[in-house]
Short mmCIF file of C-alpha atoms and ligand atoms in Angstrom, two decimals:
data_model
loop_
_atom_site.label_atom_id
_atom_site.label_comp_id
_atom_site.label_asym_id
_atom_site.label_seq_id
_atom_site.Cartn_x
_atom_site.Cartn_y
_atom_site.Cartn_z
CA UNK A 28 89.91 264.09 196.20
CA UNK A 29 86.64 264.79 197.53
CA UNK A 30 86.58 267.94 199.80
CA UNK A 31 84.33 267.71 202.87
CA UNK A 32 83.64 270.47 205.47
CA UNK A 33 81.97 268.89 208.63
CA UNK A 34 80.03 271.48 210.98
CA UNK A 35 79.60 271.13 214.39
CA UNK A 36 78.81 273.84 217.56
CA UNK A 37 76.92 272.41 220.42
CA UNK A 38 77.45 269.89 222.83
CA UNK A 39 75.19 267.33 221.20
CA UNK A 40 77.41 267.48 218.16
CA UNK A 41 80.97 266.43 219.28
CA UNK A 42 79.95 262.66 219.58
CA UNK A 43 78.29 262.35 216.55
CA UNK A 44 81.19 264.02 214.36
CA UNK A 45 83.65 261.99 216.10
CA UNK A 46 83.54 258.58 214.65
CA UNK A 47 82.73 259.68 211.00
CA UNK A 48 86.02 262.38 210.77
CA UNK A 49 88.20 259.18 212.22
CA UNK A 50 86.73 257.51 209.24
CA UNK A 51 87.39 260.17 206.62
CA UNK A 52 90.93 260.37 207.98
CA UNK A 53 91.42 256.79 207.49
CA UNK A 54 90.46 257.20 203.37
CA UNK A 55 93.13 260.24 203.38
CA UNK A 56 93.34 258.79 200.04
CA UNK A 57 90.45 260.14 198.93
CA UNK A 58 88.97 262.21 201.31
CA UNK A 59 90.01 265.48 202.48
CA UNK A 60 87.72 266.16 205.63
CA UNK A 61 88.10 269.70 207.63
CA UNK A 62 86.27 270.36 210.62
CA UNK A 63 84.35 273.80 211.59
CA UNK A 64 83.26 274.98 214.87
CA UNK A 65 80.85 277.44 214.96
CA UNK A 66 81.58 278.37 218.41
CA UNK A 67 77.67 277.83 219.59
CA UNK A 68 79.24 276.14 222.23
CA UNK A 69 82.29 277.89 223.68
CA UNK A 70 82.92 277.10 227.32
CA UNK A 71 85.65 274.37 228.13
CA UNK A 72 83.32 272.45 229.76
CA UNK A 73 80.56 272.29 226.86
CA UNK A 74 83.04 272.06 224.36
CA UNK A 75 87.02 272.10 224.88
CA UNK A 76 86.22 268.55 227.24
CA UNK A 77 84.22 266.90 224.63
CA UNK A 78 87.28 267.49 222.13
CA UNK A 79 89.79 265.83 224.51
CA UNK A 80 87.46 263.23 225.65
CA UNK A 81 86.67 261.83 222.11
CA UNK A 82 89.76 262.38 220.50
CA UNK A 83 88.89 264.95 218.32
CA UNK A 84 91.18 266.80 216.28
CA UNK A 85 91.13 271.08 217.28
CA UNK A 86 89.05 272.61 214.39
CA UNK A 87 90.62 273.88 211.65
CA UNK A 88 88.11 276.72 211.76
CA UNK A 89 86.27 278.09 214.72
CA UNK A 90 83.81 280.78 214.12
CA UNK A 91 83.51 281.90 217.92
CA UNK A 92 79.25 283.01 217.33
CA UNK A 93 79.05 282.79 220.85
CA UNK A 94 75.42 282.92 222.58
CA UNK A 95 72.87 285.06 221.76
CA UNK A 96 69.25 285.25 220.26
CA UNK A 97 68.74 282.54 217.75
CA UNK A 98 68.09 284.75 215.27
CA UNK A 99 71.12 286.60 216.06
CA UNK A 100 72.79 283.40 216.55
CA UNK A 101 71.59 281.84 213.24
CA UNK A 102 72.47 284.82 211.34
CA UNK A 103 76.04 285.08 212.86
CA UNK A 104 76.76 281.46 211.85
CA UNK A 105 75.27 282.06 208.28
CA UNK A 106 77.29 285.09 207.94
CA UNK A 107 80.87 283.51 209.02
CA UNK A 108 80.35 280.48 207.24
CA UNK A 109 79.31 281.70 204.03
CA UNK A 110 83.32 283.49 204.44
CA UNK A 111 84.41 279.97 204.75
CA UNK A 112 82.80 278.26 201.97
CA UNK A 113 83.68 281.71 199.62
CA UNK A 114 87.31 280.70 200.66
CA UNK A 115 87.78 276.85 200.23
CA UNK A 116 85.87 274.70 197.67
CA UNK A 117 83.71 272.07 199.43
CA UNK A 118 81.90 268.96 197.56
CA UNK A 119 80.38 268.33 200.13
CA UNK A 120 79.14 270.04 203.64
CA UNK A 121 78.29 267.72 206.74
CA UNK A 122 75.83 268.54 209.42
CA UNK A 123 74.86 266.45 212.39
CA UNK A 124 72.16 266.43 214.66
CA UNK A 125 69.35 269.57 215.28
CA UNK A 126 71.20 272.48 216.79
CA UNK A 127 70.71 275.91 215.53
CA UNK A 128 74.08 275.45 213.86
CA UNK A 129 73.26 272.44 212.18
CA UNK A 130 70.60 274.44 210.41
CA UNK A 131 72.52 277.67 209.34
CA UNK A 132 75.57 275.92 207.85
CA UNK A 133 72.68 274.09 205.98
CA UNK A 134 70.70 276.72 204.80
CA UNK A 135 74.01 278.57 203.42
CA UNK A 136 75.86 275.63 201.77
CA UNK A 137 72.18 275.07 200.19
CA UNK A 138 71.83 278.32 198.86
CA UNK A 139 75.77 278.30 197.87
CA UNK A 140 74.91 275.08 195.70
CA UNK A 141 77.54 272.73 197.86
CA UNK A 142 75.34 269.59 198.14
CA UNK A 143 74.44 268.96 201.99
CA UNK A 144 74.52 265.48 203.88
CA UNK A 145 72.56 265.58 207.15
CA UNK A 146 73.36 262.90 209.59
CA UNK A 147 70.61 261.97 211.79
CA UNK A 148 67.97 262.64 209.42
CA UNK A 149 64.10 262.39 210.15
CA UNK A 150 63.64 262.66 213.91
CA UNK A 151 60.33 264.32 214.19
CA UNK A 152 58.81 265.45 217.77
CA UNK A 153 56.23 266.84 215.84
CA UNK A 154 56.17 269.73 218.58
CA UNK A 155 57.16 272.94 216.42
CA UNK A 156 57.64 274.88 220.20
CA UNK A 157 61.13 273.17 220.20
CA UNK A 158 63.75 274.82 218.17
CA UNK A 159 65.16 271.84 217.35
CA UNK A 160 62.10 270.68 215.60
CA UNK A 161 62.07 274.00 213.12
CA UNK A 162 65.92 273.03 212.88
CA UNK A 163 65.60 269.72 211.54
CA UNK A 164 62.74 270.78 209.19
CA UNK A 165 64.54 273.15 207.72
CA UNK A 166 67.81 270.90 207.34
CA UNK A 167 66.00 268.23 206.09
CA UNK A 168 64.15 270.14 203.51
CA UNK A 169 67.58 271.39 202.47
CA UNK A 170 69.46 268.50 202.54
CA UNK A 171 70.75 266.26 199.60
CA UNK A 172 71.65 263.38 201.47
CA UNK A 173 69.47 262.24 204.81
CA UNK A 174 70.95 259.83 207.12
CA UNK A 175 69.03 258.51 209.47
CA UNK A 176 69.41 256.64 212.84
CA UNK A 177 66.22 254.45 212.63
CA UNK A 178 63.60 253.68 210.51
CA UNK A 179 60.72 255.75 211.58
CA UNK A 180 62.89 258.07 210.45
CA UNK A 181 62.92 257.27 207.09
CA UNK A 182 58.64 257.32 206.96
CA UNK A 183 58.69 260.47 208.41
CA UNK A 184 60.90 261.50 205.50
CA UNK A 185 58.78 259.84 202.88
CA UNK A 186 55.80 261.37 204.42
CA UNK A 187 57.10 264.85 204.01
CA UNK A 188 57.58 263.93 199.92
CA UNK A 189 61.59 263.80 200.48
CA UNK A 190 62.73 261.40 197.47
CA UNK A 191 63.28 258.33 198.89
CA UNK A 192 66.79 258.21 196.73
CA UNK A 193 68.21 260.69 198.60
CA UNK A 194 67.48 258.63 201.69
CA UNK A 195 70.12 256.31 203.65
CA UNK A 196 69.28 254.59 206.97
CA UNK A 197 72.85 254.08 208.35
CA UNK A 198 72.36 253.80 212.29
CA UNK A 199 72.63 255.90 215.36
CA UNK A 200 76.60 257.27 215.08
CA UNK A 201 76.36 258.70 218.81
CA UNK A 202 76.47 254.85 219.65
CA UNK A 203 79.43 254.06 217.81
CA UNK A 204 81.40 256.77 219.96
CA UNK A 205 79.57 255.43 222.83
CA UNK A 206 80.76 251.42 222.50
CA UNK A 207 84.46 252.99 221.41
CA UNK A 208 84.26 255.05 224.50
CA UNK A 209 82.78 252.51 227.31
CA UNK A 210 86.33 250.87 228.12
CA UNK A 211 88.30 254.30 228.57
CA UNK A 212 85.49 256.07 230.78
CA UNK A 213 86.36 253.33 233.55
CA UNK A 214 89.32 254.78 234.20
CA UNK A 215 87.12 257.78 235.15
CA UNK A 216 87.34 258.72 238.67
CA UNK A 217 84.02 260.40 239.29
CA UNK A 218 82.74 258.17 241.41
CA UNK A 219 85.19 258.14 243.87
CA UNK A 220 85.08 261.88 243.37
CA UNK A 221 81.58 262.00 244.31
CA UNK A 222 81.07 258.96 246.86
CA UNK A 223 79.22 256.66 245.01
CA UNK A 224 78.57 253.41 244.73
CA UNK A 225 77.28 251.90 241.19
CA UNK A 226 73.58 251.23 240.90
CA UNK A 227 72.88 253.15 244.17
CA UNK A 228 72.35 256.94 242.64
CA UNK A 229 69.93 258.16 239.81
CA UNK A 230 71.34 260.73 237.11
CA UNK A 231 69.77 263.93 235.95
CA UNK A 232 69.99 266.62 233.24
CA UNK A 233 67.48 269.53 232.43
CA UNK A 234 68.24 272.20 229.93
CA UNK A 235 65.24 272.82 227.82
CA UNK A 236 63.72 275.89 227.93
CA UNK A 237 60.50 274.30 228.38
CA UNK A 238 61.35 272.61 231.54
CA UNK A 239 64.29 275.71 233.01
CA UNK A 240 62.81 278.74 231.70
CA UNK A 241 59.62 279.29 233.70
CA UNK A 242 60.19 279.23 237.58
CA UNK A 243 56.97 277.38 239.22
CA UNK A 244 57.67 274.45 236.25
CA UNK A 245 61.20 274.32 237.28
CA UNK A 246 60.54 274.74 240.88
CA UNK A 247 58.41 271.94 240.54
CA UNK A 248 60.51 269.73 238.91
CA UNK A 249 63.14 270.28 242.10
CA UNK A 250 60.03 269.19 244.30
CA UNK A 251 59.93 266.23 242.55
CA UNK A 252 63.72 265.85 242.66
CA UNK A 253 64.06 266.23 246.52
CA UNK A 254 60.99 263.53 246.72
CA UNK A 255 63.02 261.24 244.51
CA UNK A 256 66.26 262.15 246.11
CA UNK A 257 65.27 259.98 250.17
CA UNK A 258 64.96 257.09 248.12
CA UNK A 259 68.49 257.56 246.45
CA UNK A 260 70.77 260.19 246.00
CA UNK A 261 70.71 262.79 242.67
CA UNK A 262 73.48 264.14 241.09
CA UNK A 263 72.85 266.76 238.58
CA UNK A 264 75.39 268.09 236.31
CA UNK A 265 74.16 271.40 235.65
CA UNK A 266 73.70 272.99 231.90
CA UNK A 267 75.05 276.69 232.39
CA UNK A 268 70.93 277.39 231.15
CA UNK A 269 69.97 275.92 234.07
CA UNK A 270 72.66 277.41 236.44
CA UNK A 271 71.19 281.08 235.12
CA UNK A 272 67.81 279.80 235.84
CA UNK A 273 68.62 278.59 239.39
CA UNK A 274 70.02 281.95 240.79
CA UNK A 275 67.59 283.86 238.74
CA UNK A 276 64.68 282.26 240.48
CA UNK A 277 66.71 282.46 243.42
CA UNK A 278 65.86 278.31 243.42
CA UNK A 279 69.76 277.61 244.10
CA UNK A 280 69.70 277.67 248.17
CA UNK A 281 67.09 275.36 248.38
CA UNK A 282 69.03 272.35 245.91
CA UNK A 283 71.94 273.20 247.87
CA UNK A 284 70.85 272.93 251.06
CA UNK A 285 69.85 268.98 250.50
CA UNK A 286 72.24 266.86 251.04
CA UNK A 287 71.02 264.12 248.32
CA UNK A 288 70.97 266.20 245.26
CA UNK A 289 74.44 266.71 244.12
CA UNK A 290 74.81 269.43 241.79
CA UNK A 291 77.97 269.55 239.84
CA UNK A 292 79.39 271.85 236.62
CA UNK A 293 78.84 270.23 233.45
CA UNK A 294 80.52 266.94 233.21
CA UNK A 295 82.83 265.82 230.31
CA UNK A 296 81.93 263.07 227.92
CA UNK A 297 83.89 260.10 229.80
CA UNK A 298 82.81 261.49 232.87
CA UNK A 299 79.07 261.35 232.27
CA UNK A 300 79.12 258.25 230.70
CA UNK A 301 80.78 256.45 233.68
CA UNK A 302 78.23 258.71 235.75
CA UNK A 303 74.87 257.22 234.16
CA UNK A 304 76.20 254.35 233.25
CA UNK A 305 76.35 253.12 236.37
CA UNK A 306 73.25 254.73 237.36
CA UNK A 307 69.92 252.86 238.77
CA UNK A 308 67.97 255.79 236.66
CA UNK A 309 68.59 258.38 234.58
CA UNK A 310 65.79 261.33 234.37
CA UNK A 311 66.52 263.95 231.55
CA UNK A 312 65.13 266.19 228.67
CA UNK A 313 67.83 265.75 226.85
CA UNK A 314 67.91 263.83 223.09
CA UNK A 315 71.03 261.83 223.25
CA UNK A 316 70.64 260.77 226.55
CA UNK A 317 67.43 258.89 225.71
CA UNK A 318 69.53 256.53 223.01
CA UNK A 319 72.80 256.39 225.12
CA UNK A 320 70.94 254.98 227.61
CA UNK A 321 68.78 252.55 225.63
CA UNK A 322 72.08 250.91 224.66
CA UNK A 323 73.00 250.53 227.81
CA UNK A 324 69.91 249.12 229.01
CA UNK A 325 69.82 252.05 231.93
CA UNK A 326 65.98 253.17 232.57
CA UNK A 327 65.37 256.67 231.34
CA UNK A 328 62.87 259.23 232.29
CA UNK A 329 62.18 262.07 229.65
CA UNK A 330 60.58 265.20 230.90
CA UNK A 331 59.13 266.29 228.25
CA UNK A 332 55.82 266.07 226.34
CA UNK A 333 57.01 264.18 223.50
CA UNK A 334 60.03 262.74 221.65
CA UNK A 335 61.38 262.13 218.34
CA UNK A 336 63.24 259.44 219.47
CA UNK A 337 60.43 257.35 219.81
CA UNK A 338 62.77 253.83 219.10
CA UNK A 339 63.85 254.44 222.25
CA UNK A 340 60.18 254.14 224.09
CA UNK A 341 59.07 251.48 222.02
CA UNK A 342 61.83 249.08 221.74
CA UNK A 343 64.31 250.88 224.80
CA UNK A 344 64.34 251.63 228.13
CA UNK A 345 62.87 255.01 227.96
CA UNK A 346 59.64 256.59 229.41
CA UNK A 347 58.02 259.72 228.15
CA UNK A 348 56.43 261.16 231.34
CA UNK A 349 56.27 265.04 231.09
CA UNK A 350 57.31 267.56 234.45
CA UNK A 351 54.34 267.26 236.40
CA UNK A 352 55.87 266.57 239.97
CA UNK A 353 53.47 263.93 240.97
CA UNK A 354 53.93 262.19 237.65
CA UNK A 355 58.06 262.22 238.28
CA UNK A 356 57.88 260.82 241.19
CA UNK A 357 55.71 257.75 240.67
CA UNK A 358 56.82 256.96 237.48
CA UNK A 359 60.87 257.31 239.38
CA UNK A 360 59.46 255.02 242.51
CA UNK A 361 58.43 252.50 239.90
CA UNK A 362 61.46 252.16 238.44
CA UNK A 363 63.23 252.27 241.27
CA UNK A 364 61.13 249.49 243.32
CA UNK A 365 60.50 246.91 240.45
CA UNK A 366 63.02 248.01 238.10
CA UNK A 367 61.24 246.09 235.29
CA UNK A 368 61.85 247.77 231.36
CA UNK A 369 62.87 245.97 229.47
CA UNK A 370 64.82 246.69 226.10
CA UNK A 371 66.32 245.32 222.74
CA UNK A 372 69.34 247.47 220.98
CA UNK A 373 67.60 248.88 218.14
CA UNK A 374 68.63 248.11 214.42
CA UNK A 375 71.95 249.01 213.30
CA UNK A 376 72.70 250.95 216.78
CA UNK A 377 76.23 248.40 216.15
CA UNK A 378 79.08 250.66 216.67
CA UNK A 379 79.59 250.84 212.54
CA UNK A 380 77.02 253.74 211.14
CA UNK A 381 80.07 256.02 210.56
CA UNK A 382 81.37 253.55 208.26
CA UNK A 383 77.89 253.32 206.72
CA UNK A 384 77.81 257.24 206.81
CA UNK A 385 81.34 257.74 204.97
CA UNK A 386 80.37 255.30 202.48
CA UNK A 387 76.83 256.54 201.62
CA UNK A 388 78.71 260.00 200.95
CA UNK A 389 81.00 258.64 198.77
CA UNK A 390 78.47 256.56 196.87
CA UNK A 391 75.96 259.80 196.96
CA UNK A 392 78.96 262.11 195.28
CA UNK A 393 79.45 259.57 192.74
CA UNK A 394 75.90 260.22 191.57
CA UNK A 395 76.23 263.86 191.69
CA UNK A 396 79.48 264.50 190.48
C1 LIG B 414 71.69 273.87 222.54
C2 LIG B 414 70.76 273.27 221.49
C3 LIG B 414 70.00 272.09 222.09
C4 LIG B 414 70.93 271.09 222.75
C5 LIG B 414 71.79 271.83 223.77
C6 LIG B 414 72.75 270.89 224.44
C7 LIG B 414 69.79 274.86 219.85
C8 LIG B 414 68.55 275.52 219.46
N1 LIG B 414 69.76 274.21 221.04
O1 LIG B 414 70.85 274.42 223.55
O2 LIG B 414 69.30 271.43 221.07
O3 LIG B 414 70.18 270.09 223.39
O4 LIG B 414 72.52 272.85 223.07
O5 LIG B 414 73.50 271.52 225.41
O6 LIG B 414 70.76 274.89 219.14
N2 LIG B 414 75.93 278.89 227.48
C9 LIG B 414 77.09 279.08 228.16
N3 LIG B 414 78.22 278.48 227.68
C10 LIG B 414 78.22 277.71 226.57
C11 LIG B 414 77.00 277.56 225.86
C12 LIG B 414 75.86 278.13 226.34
O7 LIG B 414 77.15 279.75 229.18
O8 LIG B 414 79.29 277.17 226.19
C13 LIG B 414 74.68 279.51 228.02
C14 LIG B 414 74.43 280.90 227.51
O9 LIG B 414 73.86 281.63 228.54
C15 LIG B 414 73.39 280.67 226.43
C16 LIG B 414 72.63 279.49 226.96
O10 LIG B 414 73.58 278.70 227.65
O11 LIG B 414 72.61 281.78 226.19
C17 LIG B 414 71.97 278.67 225.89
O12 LIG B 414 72.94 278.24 224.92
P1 LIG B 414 72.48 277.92 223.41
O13 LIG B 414 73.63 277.43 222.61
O14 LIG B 414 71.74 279.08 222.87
O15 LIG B 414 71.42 276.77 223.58
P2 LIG B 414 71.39 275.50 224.55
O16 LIG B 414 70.33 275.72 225.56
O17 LIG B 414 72.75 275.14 225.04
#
């Protein structure tokens, strides 16, 4: 029986774990999968939702680390999981994605001699001011199995002198929980909740600290947003970052006061998939969002500098355009007057990389074991 602990604790996570522990539970036979939240994420609506929404079974372990520094944060994660791998044998630890607890449960089952498998593998921004950059660095450099979503990917492994053995390009796994999800999110009601009509709204998220954390950048980015927003209507689920931010700034008033940018709690995973999918234009900062919406075909707008998603420029719908106000709002008015990108699904974004995934573990713990 081959013992795997799967790790998860932000947002990003829960739709990436979700297809591949369905698939260990189907080969109960020989695989004994347990789930552990480190608790990154706590609030219902950035994690208890997500669990419901994509069918996920409750942890069997949930560390509760809670918010805080990410040293602090990293430390606490270490510290609590290093308890849990003391207490049940593991052959294997999972980690998805680039969150500061993908790294820690990494860097302890590493140093604990459990081999690691890192799912979504080689995403480089090549921007080490992200956290998420240093995460996946780290995780990578630790890990014994790298799956990636794409092939650039994979050279950016190769470049870094990972052994291309340990190496498996499987496909983007967020995708297969997106094309299992797509049927049930219709029943969603959000659009009647909110008065909208599909294809006559845009879509917007902002959380990075790059783009929330200073006021005149963020202030800025609202600018833009109201600009945007007599053209079509906004709604912006807000990341409890940005909420802080907001009053902080004291920023809030002046969203609420327009009429045409809705600003809403977080939204839960069928929720925000009904939401953008029937979107005329998603602008965000966030990493999934930039792939969800490339299989969809939706146009995207990153705010940010870079991405390491870059699949999703070259062969999706998505534009890299940074936070400069002006910038946002031609490169939104273009989209939204000649609504012209035009995409291909990238390779092996098919709904089956968690099959792929379970597979490549099995195969890599033959090797090892
Ligand atoms: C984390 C990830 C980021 C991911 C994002 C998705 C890291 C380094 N960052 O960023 O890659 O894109 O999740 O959401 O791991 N908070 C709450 N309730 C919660 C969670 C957070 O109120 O359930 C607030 C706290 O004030 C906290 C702040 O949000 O300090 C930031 O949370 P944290 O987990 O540190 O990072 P995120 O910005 O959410």
């Amino acid at each position: 029986m081959l013992r795997i602990i799967n790790v998860v604790g932000a947002r990003p996570n829960f739709m990436k774990i979700a297809p591949v522990l369905d698939e260990m539970r189907r080969r109960s036979n020989t695989i004994d999968p347990l789930l552990v939240h480190t608790g990154q994420h706590y609030d219902e609506s950035m994690s208890d939702a997500f669990f419901d929404d994509l069918q996920i079974p409750r942890p069997d372990i949930n560390l509760e680390v809670g918010s805080c520094s990410h040293a602090q944060q990293t430390a606490r994660i270490m510290t609590a999981f290093e308890q849990v791998l003391l207490a049940r044998r593991a052959d294997w630890v999972v980690v998805v994605g680039d969150v500061n607890s993908t790294m820690a449960a990494a860097i302890v089952a590493a140093k604990m001699l459990v081999p690691v498998a890192h799912i979504e593998a080689g995403l480089r921004s090549g921007d080490r001011s992200m956290p998420e950059e240093i995460n996946r660095l780290v995780t990578d450099a630790l890990a014994d199995l790298l799956l990636t979503p794409s092939r650039d990917a994979n050279e950016n492994l190769i470049r870094e002198g990972i052994s291309p053995q340990k190496i498996r390009f499987v496909g983007n796994v967020m995708i297969d929980s997106l094309f299992r999800s797509i049927d049930r999110a219709r029943d969603s009601k959000i659009l009647e909740q909110l008065n909208l009509e599909p294809g006559k709204f845009c879509a917007m998220t902002l959380h990075r600290p790059s783009n929330v954390d200073d006021k005149e950048t963020l202030s800025g980015i609202l600018d833009a947003l109201e600009a945007i927003a007599e053209h079509l209507p906004i709604i912006f689920p807000v990341h409890p970052r940005t909420n802080e931010r907001l009053h902080q700034f004291e920023l809030i008033e002046q969203v609420q006061r327009n009429p045409s940018l809705i600003l809403t709690e977080p939204l839960g995973y069928l929720d925000f998939l009904r939401l953008y999918s029937s979107s005329a234009l998603v602008l965000t900062d966030s990493g999934g969002i930039q792939e969800e919406t490339t299989a969809l075909g939706i146009p995207c707008l990153t705010l940010r500098e870079n991405t390491e998603r870059p699949i999703t420029v070259t062969e999706g719908t998505n534009r890299v355009i940074g936070n400069k106000p002006d910038v946002i709002i031609r490169e939104a008015l273009r989209v939204l007057e000649q609504d012209t990108i035009q995409a291909r699904t990238p390779e092996l974004w098919d709904g089956h990389a968690a099959v792929r995934i379970v597979d490549a573990i099995e195969e890599a713990d033959a090797k090892v074991n």
